[in-house]
Tab-separated table of C-alpha atoms and ligand atoms in Angstrom:
chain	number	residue	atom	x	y	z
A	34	UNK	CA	-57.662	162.040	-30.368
A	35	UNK	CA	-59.280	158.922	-31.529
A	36	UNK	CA	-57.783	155.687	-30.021
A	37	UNK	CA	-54.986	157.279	-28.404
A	38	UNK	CA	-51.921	154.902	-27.257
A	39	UNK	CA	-51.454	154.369	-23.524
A	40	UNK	CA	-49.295	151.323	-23.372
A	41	UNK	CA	-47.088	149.480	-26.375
A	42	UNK	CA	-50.275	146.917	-26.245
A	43	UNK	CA	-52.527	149.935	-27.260
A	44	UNK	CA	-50.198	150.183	-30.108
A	45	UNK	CA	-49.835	146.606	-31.241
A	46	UNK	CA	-53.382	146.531	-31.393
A	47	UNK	CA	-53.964	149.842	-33.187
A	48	UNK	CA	-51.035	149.072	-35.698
A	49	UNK	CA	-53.466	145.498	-36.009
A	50	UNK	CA	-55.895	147.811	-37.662
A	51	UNK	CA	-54.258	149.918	-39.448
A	52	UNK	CA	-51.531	147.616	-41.413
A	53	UNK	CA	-52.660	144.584	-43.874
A	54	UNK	CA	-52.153	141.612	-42.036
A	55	UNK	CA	-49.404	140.124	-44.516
A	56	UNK	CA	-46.930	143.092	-43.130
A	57	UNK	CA	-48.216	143.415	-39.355
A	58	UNK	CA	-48.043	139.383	-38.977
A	59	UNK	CA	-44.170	139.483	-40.356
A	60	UNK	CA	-43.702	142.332	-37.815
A	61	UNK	CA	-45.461	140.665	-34.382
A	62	UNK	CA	-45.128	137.079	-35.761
A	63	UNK	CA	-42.388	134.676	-34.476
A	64	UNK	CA	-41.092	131.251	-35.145
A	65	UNK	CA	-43.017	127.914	-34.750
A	66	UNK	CA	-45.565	128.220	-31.518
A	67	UNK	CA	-44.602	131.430	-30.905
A	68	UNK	CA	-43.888	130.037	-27.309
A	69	UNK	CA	-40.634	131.962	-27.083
A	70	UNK	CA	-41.767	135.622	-28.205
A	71	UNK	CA	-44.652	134.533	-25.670
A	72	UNK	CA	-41.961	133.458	-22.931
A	73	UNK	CA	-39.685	136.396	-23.794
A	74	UNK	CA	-42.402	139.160	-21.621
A	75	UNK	CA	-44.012	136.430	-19.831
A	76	UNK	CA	-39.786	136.070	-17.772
A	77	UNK	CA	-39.738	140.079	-17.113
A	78	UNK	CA	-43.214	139.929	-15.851
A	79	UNK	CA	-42.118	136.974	-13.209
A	80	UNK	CA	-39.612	139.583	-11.848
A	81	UNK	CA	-40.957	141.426	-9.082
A	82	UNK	CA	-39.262	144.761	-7.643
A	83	UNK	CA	-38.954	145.755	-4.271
A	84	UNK	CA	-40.645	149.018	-3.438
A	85	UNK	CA	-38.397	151.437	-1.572
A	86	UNK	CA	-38.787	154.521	0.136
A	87	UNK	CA	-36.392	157.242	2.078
A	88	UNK	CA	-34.170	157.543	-0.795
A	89	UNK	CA	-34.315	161.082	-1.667
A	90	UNK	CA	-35.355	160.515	-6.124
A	91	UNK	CA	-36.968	163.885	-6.703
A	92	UNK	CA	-34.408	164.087	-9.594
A	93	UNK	CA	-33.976	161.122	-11.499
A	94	UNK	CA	-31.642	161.186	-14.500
A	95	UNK	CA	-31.721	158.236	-17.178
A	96	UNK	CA	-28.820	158.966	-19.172
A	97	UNK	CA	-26.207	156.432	-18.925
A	98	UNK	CA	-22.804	155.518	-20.641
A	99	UNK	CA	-21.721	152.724	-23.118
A	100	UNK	CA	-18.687	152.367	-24.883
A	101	UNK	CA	-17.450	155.769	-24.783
A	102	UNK	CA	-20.822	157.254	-25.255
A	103	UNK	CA	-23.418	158.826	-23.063
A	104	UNK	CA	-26.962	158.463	-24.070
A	105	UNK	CA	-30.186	160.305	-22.322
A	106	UNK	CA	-31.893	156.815	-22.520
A	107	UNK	CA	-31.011	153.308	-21.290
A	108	UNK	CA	-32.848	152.240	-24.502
A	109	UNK	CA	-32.122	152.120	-27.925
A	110	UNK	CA	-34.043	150.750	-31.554
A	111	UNK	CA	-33.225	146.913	-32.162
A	112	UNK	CA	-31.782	146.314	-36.120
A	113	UNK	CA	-34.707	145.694	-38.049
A	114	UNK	CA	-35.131	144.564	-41.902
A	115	UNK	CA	-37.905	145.942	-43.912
A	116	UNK	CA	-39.416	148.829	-41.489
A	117	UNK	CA	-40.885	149.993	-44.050
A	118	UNK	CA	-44.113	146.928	-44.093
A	119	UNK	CA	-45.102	148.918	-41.041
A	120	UNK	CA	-45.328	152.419	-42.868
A	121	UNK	CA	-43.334	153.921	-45.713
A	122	UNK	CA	-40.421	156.417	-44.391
A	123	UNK	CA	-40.283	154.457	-40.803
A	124	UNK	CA	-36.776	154.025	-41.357
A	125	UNK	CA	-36.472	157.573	-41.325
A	126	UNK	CA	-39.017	158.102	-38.567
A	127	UNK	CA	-36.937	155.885	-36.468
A	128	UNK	CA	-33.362	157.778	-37.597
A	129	UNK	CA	-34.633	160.776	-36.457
A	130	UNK	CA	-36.005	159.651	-33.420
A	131	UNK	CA	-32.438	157.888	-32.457
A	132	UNK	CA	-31.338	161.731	-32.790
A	133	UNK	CA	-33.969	163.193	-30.985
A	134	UNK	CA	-33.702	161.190	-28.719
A	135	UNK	CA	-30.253	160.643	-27.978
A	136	UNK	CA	-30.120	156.794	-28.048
A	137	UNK	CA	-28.785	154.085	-30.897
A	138	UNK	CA	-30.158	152.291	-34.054
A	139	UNK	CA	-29.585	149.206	-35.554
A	140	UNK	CA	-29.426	149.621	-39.441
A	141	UNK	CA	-30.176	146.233	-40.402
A	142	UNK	CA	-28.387	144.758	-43.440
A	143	UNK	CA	-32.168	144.444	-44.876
A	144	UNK	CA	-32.791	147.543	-43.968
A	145	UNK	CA	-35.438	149.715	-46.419
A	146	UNK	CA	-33.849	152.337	-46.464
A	147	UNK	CA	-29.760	152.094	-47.636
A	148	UNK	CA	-27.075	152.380	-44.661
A	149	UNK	CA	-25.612	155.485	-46.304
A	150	UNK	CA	-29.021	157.413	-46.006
A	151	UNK	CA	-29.506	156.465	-42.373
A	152	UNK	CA	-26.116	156.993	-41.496
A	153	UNK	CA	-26.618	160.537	-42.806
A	154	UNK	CA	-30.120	161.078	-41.154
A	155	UNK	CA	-29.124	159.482	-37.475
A	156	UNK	CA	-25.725	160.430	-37.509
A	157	UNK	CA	-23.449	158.374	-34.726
A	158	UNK	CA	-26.354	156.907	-33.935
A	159	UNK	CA	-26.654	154.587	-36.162
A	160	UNK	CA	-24.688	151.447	-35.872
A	161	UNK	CA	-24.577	148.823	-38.731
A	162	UNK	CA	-26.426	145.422	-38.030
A	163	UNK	CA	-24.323	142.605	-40.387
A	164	UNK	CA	-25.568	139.711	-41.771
A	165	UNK	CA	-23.195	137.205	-42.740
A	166	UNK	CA	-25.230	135.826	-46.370
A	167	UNK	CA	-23.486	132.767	-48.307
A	168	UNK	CA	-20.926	135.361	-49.545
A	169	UNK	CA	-18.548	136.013	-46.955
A	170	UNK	CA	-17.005	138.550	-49.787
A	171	UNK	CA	-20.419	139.945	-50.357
A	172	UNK	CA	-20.676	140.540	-46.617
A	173	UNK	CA	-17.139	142.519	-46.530
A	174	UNK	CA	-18.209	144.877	-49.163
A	175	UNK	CA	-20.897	145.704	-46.408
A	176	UNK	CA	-18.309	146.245	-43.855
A	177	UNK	CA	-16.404	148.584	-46.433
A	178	UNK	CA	-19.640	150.635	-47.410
A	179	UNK	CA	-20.226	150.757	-43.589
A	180	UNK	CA	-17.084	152.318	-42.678
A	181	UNK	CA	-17.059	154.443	-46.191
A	182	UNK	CA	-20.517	155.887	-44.361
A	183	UNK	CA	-18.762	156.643	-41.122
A	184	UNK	CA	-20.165	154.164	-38.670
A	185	UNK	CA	-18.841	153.580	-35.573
A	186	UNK	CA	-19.914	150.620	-34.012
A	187	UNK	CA	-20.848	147.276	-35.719
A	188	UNK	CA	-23.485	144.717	-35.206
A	189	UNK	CA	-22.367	141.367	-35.987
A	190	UNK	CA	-26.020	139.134	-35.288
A	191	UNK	CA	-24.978	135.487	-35.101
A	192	UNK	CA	-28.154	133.920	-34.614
A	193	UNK	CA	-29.852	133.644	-38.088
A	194	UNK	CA	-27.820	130.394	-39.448
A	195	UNK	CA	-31.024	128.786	-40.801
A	196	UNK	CA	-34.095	131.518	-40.411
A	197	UNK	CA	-36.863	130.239	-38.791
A	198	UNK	CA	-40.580	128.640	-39.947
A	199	UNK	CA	-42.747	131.499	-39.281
A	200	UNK	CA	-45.973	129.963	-39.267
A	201	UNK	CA	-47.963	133.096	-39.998
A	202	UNK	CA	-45.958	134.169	-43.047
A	203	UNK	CA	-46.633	131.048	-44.708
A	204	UNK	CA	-49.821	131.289	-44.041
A	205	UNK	CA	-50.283	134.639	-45.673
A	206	UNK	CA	-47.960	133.719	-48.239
A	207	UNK	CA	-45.377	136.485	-47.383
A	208	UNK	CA	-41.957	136.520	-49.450
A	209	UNK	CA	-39.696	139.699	-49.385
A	210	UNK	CA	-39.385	141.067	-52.633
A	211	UNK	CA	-43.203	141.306	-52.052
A	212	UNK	CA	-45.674	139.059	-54.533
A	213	UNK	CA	-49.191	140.501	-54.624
A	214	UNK	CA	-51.493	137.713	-55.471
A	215	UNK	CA	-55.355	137.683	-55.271
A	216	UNK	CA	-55.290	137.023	-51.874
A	217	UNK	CA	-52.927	139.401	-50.261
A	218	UNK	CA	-54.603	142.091	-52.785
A	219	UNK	CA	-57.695	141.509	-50.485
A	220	UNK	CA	-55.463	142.025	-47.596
A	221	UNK	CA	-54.195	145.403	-48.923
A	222	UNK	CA	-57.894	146.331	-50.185
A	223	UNK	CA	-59.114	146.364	-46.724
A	224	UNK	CA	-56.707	149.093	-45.847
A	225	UNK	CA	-56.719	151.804	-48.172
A	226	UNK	CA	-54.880	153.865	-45.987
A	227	UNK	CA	-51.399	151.759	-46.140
A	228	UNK	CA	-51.744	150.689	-49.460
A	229	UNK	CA	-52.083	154.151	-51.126
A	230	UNK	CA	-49.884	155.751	-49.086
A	231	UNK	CA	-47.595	152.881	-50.221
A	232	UNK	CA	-48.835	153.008	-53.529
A	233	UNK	CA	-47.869	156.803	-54.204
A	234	UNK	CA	-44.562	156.566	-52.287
A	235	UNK	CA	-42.592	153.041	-53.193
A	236	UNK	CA	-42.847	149.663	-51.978
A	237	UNK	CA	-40.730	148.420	-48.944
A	238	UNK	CA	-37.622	147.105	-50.559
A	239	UNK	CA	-34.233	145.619	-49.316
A	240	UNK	CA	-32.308	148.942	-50.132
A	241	UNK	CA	-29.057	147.406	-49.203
A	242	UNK	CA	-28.856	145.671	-52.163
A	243	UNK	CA	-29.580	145.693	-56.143
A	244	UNK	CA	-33.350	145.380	-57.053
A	245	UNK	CA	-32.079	142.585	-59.886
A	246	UNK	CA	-33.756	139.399	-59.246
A	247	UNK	CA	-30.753	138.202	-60.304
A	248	UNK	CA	-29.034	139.632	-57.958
A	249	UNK	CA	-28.395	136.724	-54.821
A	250	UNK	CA	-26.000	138.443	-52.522
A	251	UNK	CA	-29.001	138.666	-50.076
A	252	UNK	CA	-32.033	136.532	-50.065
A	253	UNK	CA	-33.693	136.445	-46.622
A	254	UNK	CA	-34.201	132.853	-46.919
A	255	UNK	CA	-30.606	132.068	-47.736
A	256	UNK	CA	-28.382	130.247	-44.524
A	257	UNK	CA	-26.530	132.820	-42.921
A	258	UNK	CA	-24.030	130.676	-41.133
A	259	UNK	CA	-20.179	131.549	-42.089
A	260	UNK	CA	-19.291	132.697	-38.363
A	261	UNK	CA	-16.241	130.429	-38.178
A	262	UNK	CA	-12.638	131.464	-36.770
A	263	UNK	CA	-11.364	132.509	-39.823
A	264	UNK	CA	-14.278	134.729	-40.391
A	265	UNK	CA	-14.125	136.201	-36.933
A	266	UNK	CA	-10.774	136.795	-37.491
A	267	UNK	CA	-11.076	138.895	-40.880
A	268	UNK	CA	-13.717	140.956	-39.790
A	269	UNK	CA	-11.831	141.736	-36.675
A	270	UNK	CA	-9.200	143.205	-38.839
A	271	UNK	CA	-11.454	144.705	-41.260
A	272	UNK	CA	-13.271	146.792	-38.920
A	273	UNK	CA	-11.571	149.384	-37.196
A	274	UNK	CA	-14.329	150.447	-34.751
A	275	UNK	CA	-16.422	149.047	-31.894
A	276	UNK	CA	-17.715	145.176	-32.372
A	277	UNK	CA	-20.702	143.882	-31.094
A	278	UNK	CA	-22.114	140.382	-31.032
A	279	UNK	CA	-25.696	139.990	-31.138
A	280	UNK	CA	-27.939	137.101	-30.873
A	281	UNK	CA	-26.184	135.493	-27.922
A	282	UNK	CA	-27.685	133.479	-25.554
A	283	UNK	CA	-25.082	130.980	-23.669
A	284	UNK	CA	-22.147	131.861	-21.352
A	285	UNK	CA	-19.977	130.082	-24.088
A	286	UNK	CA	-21.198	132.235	-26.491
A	287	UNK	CA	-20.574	134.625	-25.034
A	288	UNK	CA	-17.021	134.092	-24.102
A	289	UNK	CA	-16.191	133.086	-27.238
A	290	UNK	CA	-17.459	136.303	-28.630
A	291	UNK	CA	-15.277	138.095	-26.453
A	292	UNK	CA	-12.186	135.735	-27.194
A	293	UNK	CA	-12.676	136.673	-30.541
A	294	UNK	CA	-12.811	140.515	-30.476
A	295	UNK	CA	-16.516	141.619	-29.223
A	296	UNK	CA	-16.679	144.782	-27.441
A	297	UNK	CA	-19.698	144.232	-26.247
A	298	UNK	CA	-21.996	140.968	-26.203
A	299	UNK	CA	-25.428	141.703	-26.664
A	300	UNK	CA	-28.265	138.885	-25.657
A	301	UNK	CA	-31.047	138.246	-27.677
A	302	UNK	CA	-33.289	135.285	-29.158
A	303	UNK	CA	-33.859	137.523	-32.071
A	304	UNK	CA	-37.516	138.513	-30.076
A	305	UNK	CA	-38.808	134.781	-30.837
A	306	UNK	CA	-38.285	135.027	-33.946
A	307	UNK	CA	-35.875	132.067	-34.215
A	308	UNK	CA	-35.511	129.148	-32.420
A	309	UNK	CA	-38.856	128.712	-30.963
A	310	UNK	CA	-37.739	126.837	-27.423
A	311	UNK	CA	-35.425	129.260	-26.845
A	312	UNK	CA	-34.720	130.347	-23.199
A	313	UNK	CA	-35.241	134.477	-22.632
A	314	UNK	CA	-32.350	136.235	-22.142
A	315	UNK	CA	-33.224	138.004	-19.272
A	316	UNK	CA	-33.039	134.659	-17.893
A	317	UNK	CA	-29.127	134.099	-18.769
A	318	UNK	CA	-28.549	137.750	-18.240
A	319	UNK	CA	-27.026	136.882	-14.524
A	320	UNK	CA	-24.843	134.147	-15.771
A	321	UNK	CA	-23.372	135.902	-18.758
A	322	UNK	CA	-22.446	138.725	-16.409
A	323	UNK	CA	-21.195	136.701	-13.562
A	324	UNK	CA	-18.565	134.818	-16.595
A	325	UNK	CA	-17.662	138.285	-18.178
A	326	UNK	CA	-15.037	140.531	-17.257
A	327	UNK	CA	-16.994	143.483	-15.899
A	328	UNK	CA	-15.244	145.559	-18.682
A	329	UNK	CA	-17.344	144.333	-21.327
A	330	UNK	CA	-20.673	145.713	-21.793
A	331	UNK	CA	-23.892	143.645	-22.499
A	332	UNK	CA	-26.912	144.895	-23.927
A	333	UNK	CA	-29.825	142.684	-24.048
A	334	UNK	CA	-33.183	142.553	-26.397
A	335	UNK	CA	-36.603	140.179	-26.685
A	336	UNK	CA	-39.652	140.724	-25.047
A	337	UNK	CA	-39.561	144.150	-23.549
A	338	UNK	CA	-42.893	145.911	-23.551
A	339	UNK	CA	-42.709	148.690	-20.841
A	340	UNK	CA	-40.397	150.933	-18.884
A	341	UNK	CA	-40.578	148.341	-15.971
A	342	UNK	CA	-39.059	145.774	-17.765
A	343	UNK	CA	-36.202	147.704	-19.103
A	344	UNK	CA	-34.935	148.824	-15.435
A	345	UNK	CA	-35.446	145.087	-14.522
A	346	UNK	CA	-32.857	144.057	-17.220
A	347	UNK	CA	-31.128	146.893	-15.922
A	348	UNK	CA	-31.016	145.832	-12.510
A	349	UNK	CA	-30.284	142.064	-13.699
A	350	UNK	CA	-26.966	143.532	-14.755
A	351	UNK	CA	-27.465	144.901	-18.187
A	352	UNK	CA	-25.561	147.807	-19.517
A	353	UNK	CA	-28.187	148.803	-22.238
A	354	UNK	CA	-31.628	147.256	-23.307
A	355	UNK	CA	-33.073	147.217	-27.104
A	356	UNK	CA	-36.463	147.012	-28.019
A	357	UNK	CA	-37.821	145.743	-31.816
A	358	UNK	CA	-41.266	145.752	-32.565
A	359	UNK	CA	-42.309	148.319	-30.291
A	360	UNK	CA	-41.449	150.861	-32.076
A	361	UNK	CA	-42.382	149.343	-35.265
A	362	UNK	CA	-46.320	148.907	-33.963
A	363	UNK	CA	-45.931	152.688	-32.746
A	364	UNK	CA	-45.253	153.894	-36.392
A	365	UNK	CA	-47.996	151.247	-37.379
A	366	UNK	CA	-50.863	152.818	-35.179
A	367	UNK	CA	-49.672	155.971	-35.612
A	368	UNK	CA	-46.704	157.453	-37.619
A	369	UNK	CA	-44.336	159.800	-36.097
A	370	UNK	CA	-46.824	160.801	-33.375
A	371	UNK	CA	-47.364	157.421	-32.804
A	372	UNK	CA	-43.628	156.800	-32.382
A	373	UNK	CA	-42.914	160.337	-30.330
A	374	UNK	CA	-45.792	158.221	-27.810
A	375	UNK	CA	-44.656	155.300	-27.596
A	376	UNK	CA	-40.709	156.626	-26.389
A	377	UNK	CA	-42.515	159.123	-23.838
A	378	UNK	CA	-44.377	155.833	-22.189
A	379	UNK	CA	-41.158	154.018	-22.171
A	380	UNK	CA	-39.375	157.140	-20.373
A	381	UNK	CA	-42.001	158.197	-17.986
A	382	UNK	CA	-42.381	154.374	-16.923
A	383	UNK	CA	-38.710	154.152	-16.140
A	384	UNK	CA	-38.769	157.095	-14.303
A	385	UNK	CA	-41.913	156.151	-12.304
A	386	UNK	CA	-40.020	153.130	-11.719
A	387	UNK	CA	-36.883	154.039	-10.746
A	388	UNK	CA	-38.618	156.666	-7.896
A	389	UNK	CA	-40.623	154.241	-6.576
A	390	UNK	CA	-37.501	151.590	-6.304
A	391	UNK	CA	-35.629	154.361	-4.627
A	392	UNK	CA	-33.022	154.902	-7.080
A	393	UNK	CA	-32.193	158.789	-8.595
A	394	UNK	CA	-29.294	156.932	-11.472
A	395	UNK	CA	-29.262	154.140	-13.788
A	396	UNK	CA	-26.247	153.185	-12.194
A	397	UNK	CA	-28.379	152.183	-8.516
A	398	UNK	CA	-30.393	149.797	-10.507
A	399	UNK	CA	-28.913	146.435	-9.269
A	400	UNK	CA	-30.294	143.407	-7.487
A	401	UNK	CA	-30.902	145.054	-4.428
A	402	UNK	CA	-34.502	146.307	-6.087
A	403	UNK	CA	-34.804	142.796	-7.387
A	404	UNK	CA	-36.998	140.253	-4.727
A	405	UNK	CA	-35.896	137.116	-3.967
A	406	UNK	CA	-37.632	134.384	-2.591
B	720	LIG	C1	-39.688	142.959	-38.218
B	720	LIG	C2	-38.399	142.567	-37.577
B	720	LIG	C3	-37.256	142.500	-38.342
B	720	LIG	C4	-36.036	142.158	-37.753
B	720	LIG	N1	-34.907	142.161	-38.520
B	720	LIG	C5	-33.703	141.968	-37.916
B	720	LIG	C6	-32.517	142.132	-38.662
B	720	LIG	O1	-32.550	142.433	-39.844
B	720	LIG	N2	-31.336	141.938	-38.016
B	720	LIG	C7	-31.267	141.597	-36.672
B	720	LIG	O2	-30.177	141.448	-36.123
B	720	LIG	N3	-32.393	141.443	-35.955
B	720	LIG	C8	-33.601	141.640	-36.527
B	720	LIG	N4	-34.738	141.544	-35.796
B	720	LIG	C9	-34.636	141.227	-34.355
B	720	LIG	C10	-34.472	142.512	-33.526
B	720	LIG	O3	-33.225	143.102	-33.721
B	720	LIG	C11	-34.607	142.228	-32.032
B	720	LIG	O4	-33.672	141.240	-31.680
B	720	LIG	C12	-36.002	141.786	-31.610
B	720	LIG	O5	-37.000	142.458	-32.324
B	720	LIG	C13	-36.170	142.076	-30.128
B	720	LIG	O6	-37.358	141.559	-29.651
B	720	LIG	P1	-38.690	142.420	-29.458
B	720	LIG	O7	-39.244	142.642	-30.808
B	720	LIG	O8	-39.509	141.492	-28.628
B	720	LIG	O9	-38.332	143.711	-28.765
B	720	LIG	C14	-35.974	141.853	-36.367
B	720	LIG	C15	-37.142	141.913	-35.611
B	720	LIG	C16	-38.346	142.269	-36.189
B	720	LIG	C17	-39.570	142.356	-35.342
């Protein structure tokens, strides 16, 4: 096989080539610098594990349980709007992989594709990522059309208020509904394969929502910042199933998520893509934990490129880890294949991982594998 994908860099770099560089900059791109995207990898790779031997690990098993649920991976697909700029039908690609796989999606509110399909093609896999737009009605007919589709678990992600400069988009002139000017035409000249594929098959759209121009219940610009009590309060009551809080990054957050009827607290900086000095939350994984009761679950995302990391977050006291672009630069470099790669890297690192820390469960990943100084 020509250029063949042996590590999640391989397929950054592939999807590079393959993708115009208006859709594969929104994708990799982050806010300002890029100094916390950067920072985000740069914390897991400062982690060092303690080799360990004598443990008997000659079967390893990385299913593990959250919220009711068991799952054969310790990994799941971040919520992310507008798959579809890395290839038509990766919304699907990634549904189907969530099944396949036995792990969770995030169906982002921008999502292209609509919740109801991927609810139908990933099943309970798929949980509902919310944004909160300038309607707080507009963002409760969501909720409804969420629980009308039979999703279980909810994705409330509190850390979009104001979204970010990303200097890359601007400079490429990206806006979502997509304008083609002469520029970016260049852009999609110089790779045929994308653009006709595109082309024949439907642009990337917001498929949450009406394609009316006139229609503002979601702009991606727009401030997404209505989180107060009240609002906590009414979605609380509105939805019925499990409630998770993403975008956290404090111990106060974090207990005020909880206070407020999270399930689960999940820690992320929204991969960089935000506030651009933000810390990485593997590095406020141990405090969260230490200030929640051990009852609630927390997942964390940003900056995990490789099995190793994930059973570091793991041993830093994470329940689950998510990973975003990833997969999106798998489907980029190469489609389903590309995708079906990129998972069986991920699991045969945390296996290699896990036997060569001397642990046969996720549950044995703690700080003892973790050095200290
Ligand atoms: C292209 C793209 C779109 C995203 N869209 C959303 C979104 O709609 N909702 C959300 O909660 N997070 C969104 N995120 C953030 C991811 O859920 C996740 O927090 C982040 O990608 C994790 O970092 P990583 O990419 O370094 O793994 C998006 C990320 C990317 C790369």
């Amino acid at each position: 096989m020509r250029n063949p994908i042996y590590s999640i860099d391989d397929a950054r770099k592939r999807a590079g080539r393959r993708v115009p560089k208006l859709m594969f900059d929104y994708i990799d791109g982050a806010a300002g610098e890029e100094s916390a995207a950067a920072n985000n990898t740069q914390r897991y790779r400062d982690i060092r594990l303690l080799p360990r031997s004598f443990n008997d690990i000659n079967q390893r098993d990385l299913s593990t349980s959250l919220m009711g649920h068991k799952y054969k991976l310790p990994f799941g697909i971040a919520p992310m709007g507008m798959c579809a700029l890395s290839w038509h039908g990766a919304d699907r690609l990634l549904a189907e992989a969530a099944v396949h796989r036995e792990i969770p999606i995030g169906v982002s509110t921008a999502a292209s594709a609509s919740l109801e399909d991927m609810a139908q093609w990933a099943n309970d896999n798929a949980w509902f990522q919310l944004y909160v737009g300038p309607s707080v009605d507009e963002a409760m007919k969501l909720v409804e059309r969420a629980k009308t589709a039979g999703y279980k678990t909810l994705i409330l992600t509190v850390d979009a208020q104001k979204v970010a400069r990303r200097a890359r988009d601007i400079r490429n002139g990206f806006q979502a509904p997509l304008k083609i000017g002469p520029r970016q035409f260049f852009d999609l000249a110089l790779h045929p394969e994308w653009s006709l594929t595109t082309l024949i098959k439907g642009k990337p759209e917001l498929a949450n929502f009406s394609n009316d121009p006139n229609d503002a219940s979601f702009t991606r610009t727009a401030t997404r910042g209505l989180l107060d009590e009240e609002f906590l309060k009414r979605l609380r009551k509105a939805w019925p199933g499990q409630l998770v809080i993403k975008g956290i990054c404090t111990v106060d957050n974090a207990l005020h998520a909880v206070e407020h009827g999270a399930d689960a607290v999940y820690l992320s900086n929204h991969g960089g893509r935000q506030l651009d000095s933000a810390v990485a939350p593997i590095d406020q994984l141990p405090h969260v934990r230490d200030a929640l009761p051990s009852h609630i679950p927390i997942m964390i995302d940003s900056g995990v490129r490789s099995g190793d990391s994930i059973v570091k977050a793991l041993a830093k006291g994470a329940d689950f880890v998510f990973l975003g672009r990833p997969f999106l630069y798998a489907i980029g470099a190469n489609g389903a294949r590309g995708l079906d790669q990129v998972f069986d890297i991920l699991e045969d690192e945390i296996s290699t991982v896990m036997a060569q820390v001397g642990c046969a469960s996720i549950a044995e990943l703690d700080e003892r594998i973790i050095f200290r100084d």
